[in-house]
mmCIF file of C-alpha atoms in Angstrom:
data_model
loop_
_atom_site.group_PDB
_atom_site.id
_atom_site.type_symbol
_atom_site.label_atom_id
_atom_site.label_comp_id
_atom_site.label_asym_id
_atom_site.label_seq_id
_atom_site.Cartn_x
_atom_site.Cartn_y
_atom_site.Cartn_z
ATOM 1 C CA MET A 16 -16.801 12.466 -2.755
ATOM 2 C CA ALA A 17 -14.777 9.568 -4.111
ATOM 3 C CA TYR A 18 -15.817 5.923 -4.131
ATOM 4 C CA ARG A 19 -13.002 4.865 -1.767
ATOM 5 C CA TYR A 20 -10.051 6.294 0.132
ATOM 6 C CA ALA A 21 -6.856 4.754 1.518
ATOM 7 C CA ILE A 22 -3.825 5.833 3.499
ATOM 8 C CA TYR A 23 -0.559 4.782 1.948
ATOM 9 C CA PHE A 24 3.126 5.264 2.164
ATOM 10 C CA SER A 25 3.622 6.361 -1.417
ATOM 11 C CA PRO A 26 6.752 8.491 -1.741
ATOM 12 C CA LYS A 27 6.718 11.490 -4.038
ATOM 13 C CA GLU A 28 9.599 12.804 -6.133
ATOM 14 C CA THR A 29 12.175 10.465 -4.622
ATOM 15 C CA ALA A 30 14.356 7.742 -6.101
ATOM 16 C CA LEU A 31 12.064 5.100 -4.622
ATOM 17 C CA ALA A 32 9.012 6.842 -6.081
ATOM 18 C CA ARG A 33 10.582 7.011 -9.531
ATOM 19 C CA PHE A 34 11.522 3.332 -9.385
ATOM 20 C CA GLY A 35 7.980 2.307 -8.454
ATOM 21 C CA ALA A 36 6.275 4.516 -11.021
ATOM 22 C CA ALA A 37 8.554 3.224 -13.774
ATOM 23 C CA ALA A 38 8.047 -0.393 -12.720
ATOM 24 C CA LEU A 39 4.247 -0.093 -12.732
ATOM 25 C CA GLY A 40 3.920 2.409 -15.567
ATOM 26 C CA TYR A 41 1.773 4.772 -13.490
ATOM 27 C CA ASP A 42 2.434 7.736 -11.193
ATOM 28 C CA ILE A 43 -0.142 7.858 -8.393
ATOM 29 C CA HIS A 44 0.738 11.476 -7.607
ATOM 30 C CA THR A 45 0.068 12.855 -11.084
ATOM 31 C CA GLY A 46 -2.394 10.267 -12.364
ATOM 32 C CA ALA A 47 -0.255 9.996 -15.489
ATOM 33 C CA ASP A 48 0.929 6.899 -17.276
ATOM 34 C CA VAL A 49 4.703 6.481 -17.224
ATOM 35 C CA ALA A 50 6.796 4.689 -19.804
ATOM 36 C CA PRO A 51 7.308 1.357 -18.018
ATOM 37 C CA THR A 52 10.743 -0.106 -17.452
ATOM 38 C CA CYS A 53 10.396 -3.693 -18.597
ATOM 39 C CA PRO A 54 12.835 -6.239 -17.114
ATOM 40 C CA GLY A 55 14.882 -8.050 -19.736
ATOM 41 C CA SER A 56 13.702 -11.483 -18.623
ATOM 42 C CA LEU A 57 10.130 -10.753 -19.811
ATOM 43 C CA ASP A 58 8.646 -9.092 -22.862
ATOM 44 C CA ALA A 59 6.640 -5.889 -22.560
ATOM 45 C CA ASP A 60 3.246 -7.610 -22.757
ATOM 46 C CA GLN A 61 4.174 -10.134 -20.062
ATOM 47 C CA TRP A 62 5.375 -7.407 -17.727
ATOM 48 C CA SER A 63 2.281 -5.305 -18.399
ATOM 49 C CA ASP A 64 0.069 -8.263 -17.527
ATOM 50 C CA LEU A 65 2.004 -8.990 -14.335
ATOM 51 C CA THR A 66 1.766 -5.385 -13.138
ATOM 52 C CA SER A 67 -1.770 -4.541 -14.297
ATOM 53 C CA ARG A 68 -3.518 -5.035 -10.940
ATOM 54 C CA ALA A 69 -0.793 -3.344 -8.907
ATOM 55 C CA ARG A 70 -0.838 -0.435 -11.384
ATOM 56 C CA GLY A 71 -4.412 0.388 -10.431
ATOM 57 C CA TYR A 72 -3.411 0.945 -6.802
ATOM 58 C CA GLY A 73 -0.224 2.868 -7.541
ATOM 59 C CA PHE A 74 3.160 2.182 -5.994
ATOM 60 C CA HIS A 75 2.455 2.086 -2.277
ATOM 61 C CA ALA A 76 2.472 0.309 1.049
ATOM 62 C CA THR A 77 -0.960 -0.004 2.627
ATOM 63 C CA LEU A 78 -1.346 1.539 6.077
ATOM 64 C CA LYS A 79 -5.132 1.966 6.075
ATOM 65 C CA ALA A 80 -6.715 -0.303 3.488
ATOM 66 C CA PRO A 81 -9.190 1.153 0.943
ATOM 67 C CA PHE A 82 -12.481 2.098 2.570
ATOM 68 C CA ARG A 83 -15.743 3.823 1.751
ATOM 69 C CA LEU A 84 -16.577 6.853 3.866
ATOM 70 C CA ALA A 85 -19.042 6.440 6.703
ATOM 71 C CA GLN A 86 -22.310 8.311 6.264
ATOM 72 C CA ASP A 87 -21.712 10.659 9.188
ATOM 73 C CA THR A 88 -18.489 12.118 7.774
ATOM 74 C CA ASP A 89 -17.151 13.655 4.569
ATOM 75 C CA GLU A 90 -13.994 14.219 2.570
ATOM 76 C CA SER A 91 -13.178 17.581 4.130
ATOM 77 C CA ALA A 92 -13.245 16.059 7.618
ATOM 78 C CA LEU A 93 -11.017 13.212 6.442
ATOM 79 C CA LEU A 94 -8.528 15.667 4.939
ATOM 80 C CA GLU A 95 -8.474 17.688 8.145
ATOM 81 C CA ALA A 96 -7.827 14.591 10.241
ATOM 82 C CA PHE A 97 -5.126 13.446 7.829
ATOM 83 C CA GLU A 98 -3.320 16.781 8.027
ATOM 84 C CA ALA A 99 -3.467 16.765 11.820
ATOM 85 C CA PHE A 100 -2.199 13.181 12.018
ATOM 86 C CA CYS A 101 0.842 13.916 9.826
ATOM 87 C CA ASP A 102 1.679 16.970 11.910
ATOM 88 C CA GLN A 103 1.712 14.880 15.078
ATOM 89 C CA HIS A 104 3.685 11.762 14.083
ATOM 90 C CA HIS A 105 7.300 11.024 13.349
ATOM 91 C CA ALA A 106 9.020 9.363 10.418
ATOM 92 C CA VAL A 107 10.263 5.792 10.867
ATOM 93 C CA SER A 108 13.090 3.847 9.268
ATOM 94 C CA LEU A 109 12.745 1.304 6.454
ATOM 95 C CA PRO A 110 16.129 -0.445 6.533
ATOM 96 C CA GLY A 111 17.445 -2.721 3.818
ATOM 97 C CA LEU A 112 14.805 -2.161 1.163
ATOM 98 C CA ALA A 113 14.999 -4.789 -1.562
ATOM 99 C CA VAL A 114 12.757 -6.522 -4.081
ATOM 100 C CA ARG A 115 11.777 -9.845 -2.573
ATOM 101 C CA GLU A 116 9.125 -12.515 -3.071
ATOM 102 C CA HIS A 117 6.323 -11.757 -0.628
ATOM 103 C CA HIS A 118 3.746 -14.550 -0.330
ATOM 104 C CA GLY A 119 4.177 -15.318 -4.019
ATOM 105 C CA PHE A 120 4.140 -11.681 -5.161
ATOM 106 C CA LEU A 121 7.112 -9.473 -6.023
ATOM 107 C CA ALA A 122 7.351 -6.514 -3.683
ATOM 108 C CA VAL A 123 9.719 -3.986 -2.170
ATOM 109 C CA THR A 124 10.146 -4.919 1.486
ATOM 110 C CA PRO A 125 12.478 -3.859 4.328
ATOM 111 C CA SER A 126 14.963 -6.232 5.910
ATOM 112 C CA GLU A 127 13.135 -5.797 9.222
ATOM 113 C CA GLN A 128 10.120 -4.026 10.664
ATOM 114 C CA SER A 129 10.696 -1.877 13.714
ATOM 115 C CA ALA A 130 8.475 -1.421 16.722
ATOM 116 C CA GLU A 131 8.063 2.196 15.587
ATOM 117 C CA LEU A 132 6.721 1.046 12.211
ATOM 118 C CA PHE A 133 4.219 -1.315 13.852
ATOM 119 C CA ALA A 134 3.153 1.466 16.225
ATOM 120 C CA LEU A 135 2.587 3.916 13.358
ATOM 121 C CA GLU A 136 0.526 1.392 11.407
ATOM 122 C CA ARG A 137 -1.599 0.605 14.460
ATOM 123 C CA LYS A 138 -2.208 4.293 15.143
ATOM 124 C CA ILE A 139 -3.300 4.922 11.536
ATOM 125 C CA VAL A 140 -5.652 1.935 11.518
ATOM 126 C CA GLU A 141 -7.265 2.953 14.796
ATOM 127 C CA ASP A 142 -7.402 6.725 14.346
ATOM 128 C CA PHE A 143 -9.052 6.608 10.919
ATOM 129 C CA GLU A 144 -11.485 3.835 11.744
ATOM 130 C CA PRO A 145 -14.333 6.322 12.473
ATOM 131 C CA PHE A 146 -14.188 7.368 8.814
ATOM 132 C CA ARG A 147 -14.721 3.828 7.471
ATOM 133 C CA ALA A 148 -18.111 2.560 6.402
ATOM 134 C CA SER A 149 -18.911 -1.033 7.348
ATOM 135 C CA LEU A 150 -18.132 -3.678 4.765
ATOM 136 C CA THR A 151 -20.939 -5.014 2.636
ATOM 137 C CA GLU A 152 -21.475 -8.772 2.373
ATOM 138 C CA ALA A 153 -19.891 -8.689 -1.068
ATOM 139 C CA GLU A 154 -16.823 -6.864 0.272
ATOM 140 C CA VAL A 155 -16.444 -9.412 3.059
ATOM 141 C CA ALA A 156 -16.756 -12.277 0.568
ATOM 142 C CA ARG A 157 -13.997 -10.811 -1.610
ATOM 143 C CA ARG A 158 -11.620 -11.208 1.328
ATOM 144 C CA LYS A 159 -12.265 -14.983 1.294
ATOM 145 C CA PRO A 160 -12.801 -15.242 5.052
ATOM 146 C CA HIS A 161 -12.691 -19.058 4.904
ATOM 147 C CA ARG A 162 -8.975 -18.762 4.122
ATOM 148 C CA LEU A 163 -8.201 -16.433 7.029
ATOM 149 C CA THR A 164 -7.011 -17.296 10.492
ATOM 150 C CA LYS A 165 -9.289 -16.684 13.468
ATOM 151 C CA ARG A 166 -7.305 -13.560 14.323
ATOM 152 C CA GLN A 167 -7.460 -12.270 10.749
ATOM 153 C CA LYS A 168 -11.226 -12.809 10.681
ATOM 154 C CA SER A 169 -11.536 -10.746 13.838
ATOM 155 C CA TYR A 170 -9.474 -7.971 12.255
ATOM 156 C CA LEU A 171 -11.668 -8.106 9.163
ATOM 157 C CA ASP A 172 -14.785 -7.775 11.301
ATOM 158 C CA ARG A 173 -13.355 -4.960 13.404
ATOM 159 C CA PHE A 174 -11.296 -2.959 10.916
ATOM 160 C CA GLY A 175 -12.461 -4.063 7.464
ATOM 161 C CA TYR A 176 -9.062 -5.563 6.618
ATOM 162 C CA PRO A 177 -7.477 -8.778 7.885
ATOM 163 C CA PHE A 178 -3.785 -7.861 7.667
ATOM 164 C CA VAL A 179 -3.317 -5.325 10.439
ATOM 165 C CA PHE A 180 -1.446 -5.210 13.749
ATOM 166 C CA ASP A 181 0.152 -8.638 14.339
ATOM 167 C CA ASP A 182 -0.542 -9.601 10.712
ATOM 168 C CA PHE A 183 0.804 -6.372 9.207
ATOM 169 C CA GLN A 184 3.792 -6.787 6.904
ATOM 170 C CA PHE A 185 5.113 -3.695 5.163
ATOM 171 C CA HIS A 186 5.356 -4.291 1.414
ATOM 172 C CA MET A 187 5.099 -2.320 -1.825
ATOM 173 C CA THR A 188 3.637 -4.674 -4.413
ATOM 174 C CA LEU A 189 5.035 -4.815 -7.939
ATOM 175 C CA SER A 190 3.357 -7.830 -9.492
ATOM 176 C CA ALA A 191 0.545 -10.321 -9.603
ATOM 177 C CA PHE A 192 1.056 -13.760 -8.065
ATOM 178 C CA VAL A 193 4.172 -15.373 -9.567
ATOM 179 C CA GLY A 194 4.898 -18.108 -7.023
ATOM 180 C CA GLY A 195 6.670 -21.056 -8.625
ATOM 181 C CA GLU A 196 7.181 -19.433 -12.017
ATOM 182 C CA PRO A 197 10.583 -20.348 -13.513
ATOM 183 C CA PHE A 198 11.407 -16.737 -14.387
ATOM 184 C CA VAL A 199 11.105 -15.490 -10.794
ATOM 185 C CA PRO A 200 14.802 -15.757 -9.731
ATOM 186 C CA SER A 201 16.079 -13.810 -12.733
ATOM 187 C CA LEU A 202 13.242 -11.302 -12.522
ATOM 188 C CA LEU A 203 13.881 -10.735 -8.828
ATOM 189 C CA ALA A 204 17.569 -10.174 -9.481
ATOM 190 C CA GLU A 205 16.872 -7.670 -12.265
ATOM 191 C CA LEU A 206 14.321 -5.700 -10.297
ATOM 192 C CA ASP A 207 16.409 -5.595 -7.157
ATOM 193 C CA ASN A 208 19.466 -4.501 -9.096
ATOM 194 C CA SER A 209 17.432 -1.639 -10.567
ATOM 195 C CA LEU A 210 16.159 -0.676 -7.139
ATOM 196 C CA GLN A 211 19.589 -0.695 -5.518
ATOM 197 C CA GLN A 212 20.998 1.444 -8.333
ATOM 198 C CA ALA A 213 18.110 3.878 -7.930
ATOM 199 C CA LEU A 214 18.197 4.292 -4.147
ATOM 200 C CA GLU A 215 20.086 7.366 -3.063
ATOM 201 C CA THR A 216 20.971 6.089 0.439
ATOM 202 C CA GLU A 217 21.254 2.732 2.143
ATOM 203 C CA GLU A 218 18.350 3.516 4.432
ATOM 204 C CA THR A 219 14.966 4.879 3.395
ATOM 205 C CA MET A 220 12.594 6.658 5.728
ATOM 206 C CA LEU A 221 8.846 6.340 5.834
ATOM 207 C CA ASP A 222 8.712 10.100 6.131
ATOM 208 C CA SER A 223 5.394 10.947 4.491
ATOM 209 C CA LEU A 224 1.861 9.661 4.131
ATOM 210 C CA THR A 225 -0.475 9.827 1.158
ATOM 211 C CA LEU A 226 -4.237 10.020 1.346
ATOM 212 C CA ALA A 227 -5.336 8.392 -1.903
ATOM 213 C CA GLN A 228 -8.735 8.326 -3.535
ATOM 214 C CA GLN A 229 -10.435 6.052 -6.021
ATOM 215 C CA LYS A 230 -13.022 8.197 -7.745
ATOM 216 C CA THR A 231 -15.042 5.306 -9.208
ATOM 217 C CA PRO A 232 -14.872 1.518 -8.752
ATOM 218 C CA GLU A 233 -13.029 1.200 -12.068
ATOM 219 C CA ALA A 234 -10.610 4.106 -11.559
ATOM 220 C CA ALA A 235 -6.984 3.901 -10.529
ATOM 221 C CA PHE A 236 -6.092 5.308 -7.129
ATOM 222 C CA LEU A 237 -4.830 8.891 -7.198
ATOM 223 C CA ALA A 238 -3.142 10.924 -4.470
ATOM 224 C CA LEU A 239 -5.529 13.408 -2.890
ATOM 225 C CA ASP A 240 -3.002 14.767 -0.389
ATOM 226 C CA SER A 241 0.574 13.879 0.596
ATOM 227 C CA ARG A 242 2.208 15.239 3.718
ATOM 228 C CA ALA A 243 5.531 14.895 5.453
ATOM 229 C CA LEU A 244 5.757 13.377 8.907
ATOM 230 C CA LYS A 245 7.770 15.124 11.612
#
């Protein structure tokens, strides 16, 4: 059994997947390091530093935040539930993907979030909640509850993560916090240009889910299972 699990949108063997793996220097599906594509506006060490935290999670959008397994369940039950969920739910659209600044971080985000996307996220959060162990005091403290809204605190208490449902915003993080840095406009332009050149179509589908595992607290997340949605 791994230390933690998470449910991500983390595409595999697609143009978007290759862009993300190259940007972060890590492929979550193989667990292998990838030669990173460093933007010209930064040197290799700067880019490595900016992407180091995101690299440990792999290129992904969080749909069920990392959680420890509850004592009354196990990995095989989680895998079975994950397979069943993917078989029962449909893909949703991610229109207008671009690299944008997202709360001071650089991330791939859609131009809009559909009702179908919100509904899928809600269903994942709720359906896999029985597998989540309660947060420890230390885990709660790491979320800095004093900085959260009343609604976010209630989500943290109920689901172990504050940014769900009404506070969910689909994003695929590429960097550490860069808000206000003078290089951000040029870096954004470079990254988005690379993304647009890489994308094979104008519209991307969230057409698969990845069940990821973190084997130890220090390990990078690694795909345990990836399955297509209907």
